[in-house]
Coordinates of C-alpha atoms in Angstrom, one line a residue:
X6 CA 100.4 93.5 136.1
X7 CA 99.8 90.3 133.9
X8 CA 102.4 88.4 131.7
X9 CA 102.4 89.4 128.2
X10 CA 101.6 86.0 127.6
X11 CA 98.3 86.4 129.5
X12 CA 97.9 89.2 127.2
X13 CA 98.1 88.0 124.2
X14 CA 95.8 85.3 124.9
X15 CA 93.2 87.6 125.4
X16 CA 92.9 87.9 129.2
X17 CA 91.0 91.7 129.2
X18 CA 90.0 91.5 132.7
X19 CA 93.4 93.1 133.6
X20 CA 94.3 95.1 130.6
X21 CA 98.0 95.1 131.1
X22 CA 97.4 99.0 132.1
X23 CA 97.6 99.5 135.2
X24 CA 96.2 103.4 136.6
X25 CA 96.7 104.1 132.4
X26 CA 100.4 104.6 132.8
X27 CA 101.8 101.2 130.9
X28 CA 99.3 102.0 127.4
X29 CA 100.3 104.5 124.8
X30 CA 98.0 105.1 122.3
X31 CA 99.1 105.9 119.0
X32 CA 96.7 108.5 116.8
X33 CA 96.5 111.4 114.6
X34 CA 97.7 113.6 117.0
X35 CA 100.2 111.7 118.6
X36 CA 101.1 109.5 115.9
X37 CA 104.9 108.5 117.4
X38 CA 106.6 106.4 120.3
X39 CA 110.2 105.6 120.3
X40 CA 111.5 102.4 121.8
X41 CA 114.5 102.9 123.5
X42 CA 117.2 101.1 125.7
X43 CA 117.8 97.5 126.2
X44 CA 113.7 97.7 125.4
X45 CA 115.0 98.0 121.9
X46 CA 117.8 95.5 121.2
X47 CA 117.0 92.4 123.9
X48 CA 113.9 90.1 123.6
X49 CA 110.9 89.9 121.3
X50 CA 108.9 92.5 120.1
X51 CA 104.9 91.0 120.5
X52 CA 102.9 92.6 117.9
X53 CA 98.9 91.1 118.2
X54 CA 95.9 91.9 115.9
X55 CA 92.7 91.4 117.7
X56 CA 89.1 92.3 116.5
X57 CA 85.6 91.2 116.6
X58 CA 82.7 91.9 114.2
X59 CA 80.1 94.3 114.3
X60 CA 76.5 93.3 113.9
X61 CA 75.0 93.7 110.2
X62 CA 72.7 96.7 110.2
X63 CA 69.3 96.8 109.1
X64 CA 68.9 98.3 105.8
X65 CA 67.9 102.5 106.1
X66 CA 71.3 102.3 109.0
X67 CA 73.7 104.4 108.8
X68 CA 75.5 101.9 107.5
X69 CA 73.3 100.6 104.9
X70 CA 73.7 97.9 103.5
X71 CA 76.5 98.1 100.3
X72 CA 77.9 96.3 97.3
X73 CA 81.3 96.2 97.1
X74 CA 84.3 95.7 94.1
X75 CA 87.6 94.6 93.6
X76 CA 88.9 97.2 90.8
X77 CA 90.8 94.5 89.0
X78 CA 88.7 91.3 89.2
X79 CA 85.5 93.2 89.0
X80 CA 84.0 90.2 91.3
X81 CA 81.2 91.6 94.2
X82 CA 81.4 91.1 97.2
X83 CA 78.5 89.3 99.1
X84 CA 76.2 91.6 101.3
X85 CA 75.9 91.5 104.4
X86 CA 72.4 90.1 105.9
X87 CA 69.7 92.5 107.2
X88 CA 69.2 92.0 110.7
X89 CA 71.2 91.8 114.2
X90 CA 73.5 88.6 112.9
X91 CA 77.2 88.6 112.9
X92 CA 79.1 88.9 109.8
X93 CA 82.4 87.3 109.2
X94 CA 85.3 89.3 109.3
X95 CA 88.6 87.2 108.3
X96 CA 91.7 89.8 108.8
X97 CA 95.1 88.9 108.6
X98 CA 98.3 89.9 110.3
X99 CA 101.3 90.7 108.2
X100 CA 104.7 92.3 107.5
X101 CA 106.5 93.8 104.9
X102 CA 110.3 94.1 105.9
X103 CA 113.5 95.5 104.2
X104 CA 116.8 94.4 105.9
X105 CA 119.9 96.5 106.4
X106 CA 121.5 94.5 103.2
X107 CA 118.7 94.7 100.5
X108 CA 116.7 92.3 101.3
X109 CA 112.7 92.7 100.8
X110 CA 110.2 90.4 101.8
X111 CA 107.1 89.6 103.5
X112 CA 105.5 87.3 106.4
X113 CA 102.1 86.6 106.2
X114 CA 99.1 83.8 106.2
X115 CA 99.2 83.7 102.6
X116 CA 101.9 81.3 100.8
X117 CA 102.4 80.1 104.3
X118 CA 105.0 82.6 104.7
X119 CA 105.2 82.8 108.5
X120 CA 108.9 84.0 108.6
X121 CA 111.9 82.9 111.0
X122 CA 112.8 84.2 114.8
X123 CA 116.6 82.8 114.1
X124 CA 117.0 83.3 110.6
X125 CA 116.3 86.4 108.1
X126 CA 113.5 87.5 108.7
X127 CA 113.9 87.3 112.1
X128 CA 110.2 88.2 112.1
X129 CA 107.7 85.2 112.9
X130 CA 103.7 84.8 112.6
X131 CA 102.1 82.6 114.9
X132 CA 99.6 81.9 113.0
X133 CA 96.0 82.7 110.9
X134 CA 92.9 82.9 113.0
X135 CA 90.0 83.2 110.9
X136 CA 87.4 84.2 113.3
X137 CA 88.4 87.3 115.9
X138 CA 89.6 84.6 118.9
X139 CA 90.4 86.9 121.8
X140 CA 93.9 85.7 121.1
X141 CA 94.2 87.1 118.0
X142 CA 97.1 86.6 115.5
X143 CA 100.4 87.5 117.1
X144 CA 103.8 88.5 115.1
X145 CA 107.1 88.3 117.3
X146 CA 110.3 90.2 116.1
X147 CA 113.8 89.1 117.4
X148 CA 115.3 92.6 118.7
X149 CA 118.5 90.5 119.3
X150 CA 118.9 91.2 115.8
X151 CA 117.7 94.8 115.4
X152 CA 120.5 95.7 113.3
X153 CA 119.4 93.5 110.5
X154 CA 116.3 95.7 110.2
X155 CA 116.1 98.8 108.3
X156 CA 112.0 98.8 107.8
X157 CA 109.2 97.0 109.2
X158 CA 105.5 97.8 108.0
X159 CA 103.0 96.2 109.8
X160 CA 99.6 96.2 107.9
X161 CA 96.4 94.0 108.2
X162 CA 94.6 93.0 105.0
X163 CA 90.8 91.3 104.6
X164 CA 91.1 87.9 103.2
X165 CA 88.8 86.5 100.3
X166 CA 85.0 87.6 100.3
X167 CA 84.2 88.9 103.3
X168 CA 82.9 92.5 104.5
X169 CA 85.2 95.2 104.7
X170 CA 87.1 97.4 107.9
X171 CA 83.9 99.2 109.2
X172 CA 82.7 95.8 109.9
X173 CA 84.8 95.2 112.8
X174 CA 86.5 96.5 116.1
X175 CA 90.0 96.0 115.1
X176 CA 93.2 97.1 117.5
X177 CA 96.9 96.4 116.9
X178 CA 99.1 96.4 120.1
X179 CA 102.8 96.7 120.0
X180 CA 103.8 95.3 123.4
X181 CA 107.9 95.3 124.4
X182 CA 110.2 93.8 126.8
X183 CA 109.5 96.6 128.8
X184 CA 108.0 100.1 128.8
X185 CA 104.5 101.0 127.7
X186 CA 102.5 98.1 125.2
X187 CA 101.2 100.3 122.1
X188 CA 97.8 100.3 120.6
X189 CA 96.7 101.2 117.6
X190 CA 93.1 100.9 117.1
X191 CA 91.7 101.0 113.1
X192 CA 88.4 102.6 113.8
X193 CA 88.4 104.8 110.7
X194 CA 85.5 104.9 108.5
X195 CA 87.1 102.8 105.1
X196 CA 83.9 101.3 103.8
X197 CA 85.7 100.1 100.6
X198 CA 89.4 99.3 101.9
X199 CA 90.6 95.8 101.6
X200 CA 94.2 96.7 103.2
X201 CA 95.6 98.7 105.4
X202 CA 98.6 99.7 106.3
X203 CA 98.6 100.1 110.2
X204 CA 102.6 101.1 111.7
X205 CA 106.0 101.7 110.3
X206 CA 108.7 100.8 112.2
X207 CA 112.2 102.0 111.5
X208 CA 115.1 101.8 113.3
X209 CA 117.5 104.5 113.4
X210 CA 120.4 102.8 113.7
X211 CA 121.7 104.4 117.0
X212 CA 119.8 101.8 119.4
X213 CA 116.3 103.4 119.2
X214 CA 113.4 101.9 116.8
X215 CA 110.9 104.5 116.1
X216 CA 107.4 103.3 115.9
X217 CA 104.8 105.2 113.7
X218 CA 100.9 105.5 113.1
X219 CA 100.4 104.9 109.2
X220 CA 96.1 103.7 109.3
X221 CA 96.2 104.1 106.0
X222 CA 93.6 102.8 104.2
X223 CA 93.9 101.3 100.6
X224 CA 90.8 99.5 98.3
X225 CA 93.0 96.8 97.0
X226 CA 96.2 94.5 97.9
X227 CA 99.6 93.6 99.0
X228 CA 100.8 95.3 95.6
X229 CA 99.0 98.2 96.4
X230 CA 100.8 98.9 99.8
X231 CA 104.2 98.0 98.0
X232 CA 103.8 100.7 95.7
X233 CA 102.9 103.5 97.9
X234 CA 105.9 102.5 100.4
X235 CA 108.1 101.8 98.0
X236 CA 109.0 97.7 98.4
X237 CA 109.7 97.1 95.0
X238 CA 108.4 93.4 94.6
X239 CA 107.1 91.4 92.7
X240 CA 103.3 89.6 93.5
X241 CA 101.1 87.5 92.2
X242 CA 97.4 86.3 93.3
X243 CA 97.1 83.7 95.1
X244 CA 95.1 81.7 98.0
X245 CA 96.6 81.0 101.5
X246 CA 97.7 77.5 100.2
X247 CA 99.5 79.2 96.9
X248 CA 103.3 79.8 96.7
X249 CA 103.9 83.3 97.7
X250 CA 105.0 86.4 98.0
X251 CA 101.1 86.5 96.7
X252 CA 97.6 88.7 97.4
X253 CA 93.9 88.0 97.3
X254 CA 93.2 86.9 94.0
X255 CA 90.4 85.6 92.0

């Protein structure tokens, strides 16, 4: 078996999953894994985002080659290039949270909010890889303060101007102190989503955090997510230098 440190660096000769038994696989179907025991309530959770991009297609593909819109700066989006190249796929790692006292917030790339493992959050971003590395971007959540955490969606959104979700092989794996690691691979169809919305994880209060399957797929931003789960906070646009909580913007 390999470290999770070797892991999340991107070591996939060993998979961490070992005769299939240490990998659950969250989907439609089986959409729920509880995380139980000390599992729950010592350690870090590792939470890693790692894709790569799929080649453009040639128009008269299946996937031929589109124009895409934000709604509400009514700005297109480049196309991709004809041919075999690579397009450029910059996704980012992020968390909404609500805290057992009220508190609502986010960590992400944007606004340079990469959170706190000792201090509310308790929820830290490594950091913003632009490019697919095999390492990924990886979130860590301090389970030695579980009972600060009512709510924790984890959702992955497409930076500025580049293509959107079919464009990539994108996976999210949930891995714990112990027990199985959890994937969640976002290999839907969304030609037009710009965000989505990829686990929910709530814990229940009696030492067990409950891990869901959301993929749900949305065509604009951060404020878009908020509204169908219910945040209640305030955005505004903004680059991944601006003052946050912010989105994509203009």
């Amino acid at each position: 078996m390999v470290s999770v440190w070797e892991f999340l660096k991107g070591d996939r000769n060993d998979s961490f999953d070992t005769g299939g038994q240490f990998k659950v696989t969250l989907t439609k179907s089986h959409p729920q894994h509880a995380i139980t025991g000390s599992a729950a309530t010592t350690g870090y959770l590792y939470i890693n985002l790692h894709w790569s991009t799929r080649t453009a297609e040639a128009p008269g593909a299946g996937g031929a080659l589109r124009r895409f819109f934000d709604p509400r700066i009514l700005r297109p989006l480049a196309p991709a290039t004809a041919g075999s190249a690579p397009v450029s796929v910059d996704l980012d790692l992020a968390c909404m949270y609500e805290l057992a006292d009220g508190t609502r917030g986010v960590v992400q790339p944007l606004g340079r909010l990469f959170g706190d493992l000792n201090r509310p959050p308790y929820v830290k971003l490594s950091g913003d890889d632009v490019s697919g590395a095999p390492s990924g971007e990886t979130m860590h959540i301090n389970l030695e303060k579980k009972d600060q955490f009512k709510r924790l969606l984890i959702f992955v959104y497409i930076y500025d101007d580049t293509p959107a979700f079919d464009r990539t092989h994108a996976v999210v794996t949930i891995v714990p102190q112990s027990g199985p690691r959890i994937e969640i691979k976002l290999d839907e169809r969304a030609p037009a989503a710009r965000s989505c919305a990829v686990v929910l994880i709530e814990n229940d209060g009696e030492g067990k955090l409950t891990i869901r399957r959301e993929v749900r797929y949305v065509h604009g931003f951060q404020s878009d997510l908020d509204r169908l789960y219910g945040f209640g906070m305030q955005w505004e646009r903004g680059y991944k230098s601006a003052a946050a909580p912010a989105e994509p913007g203009s």
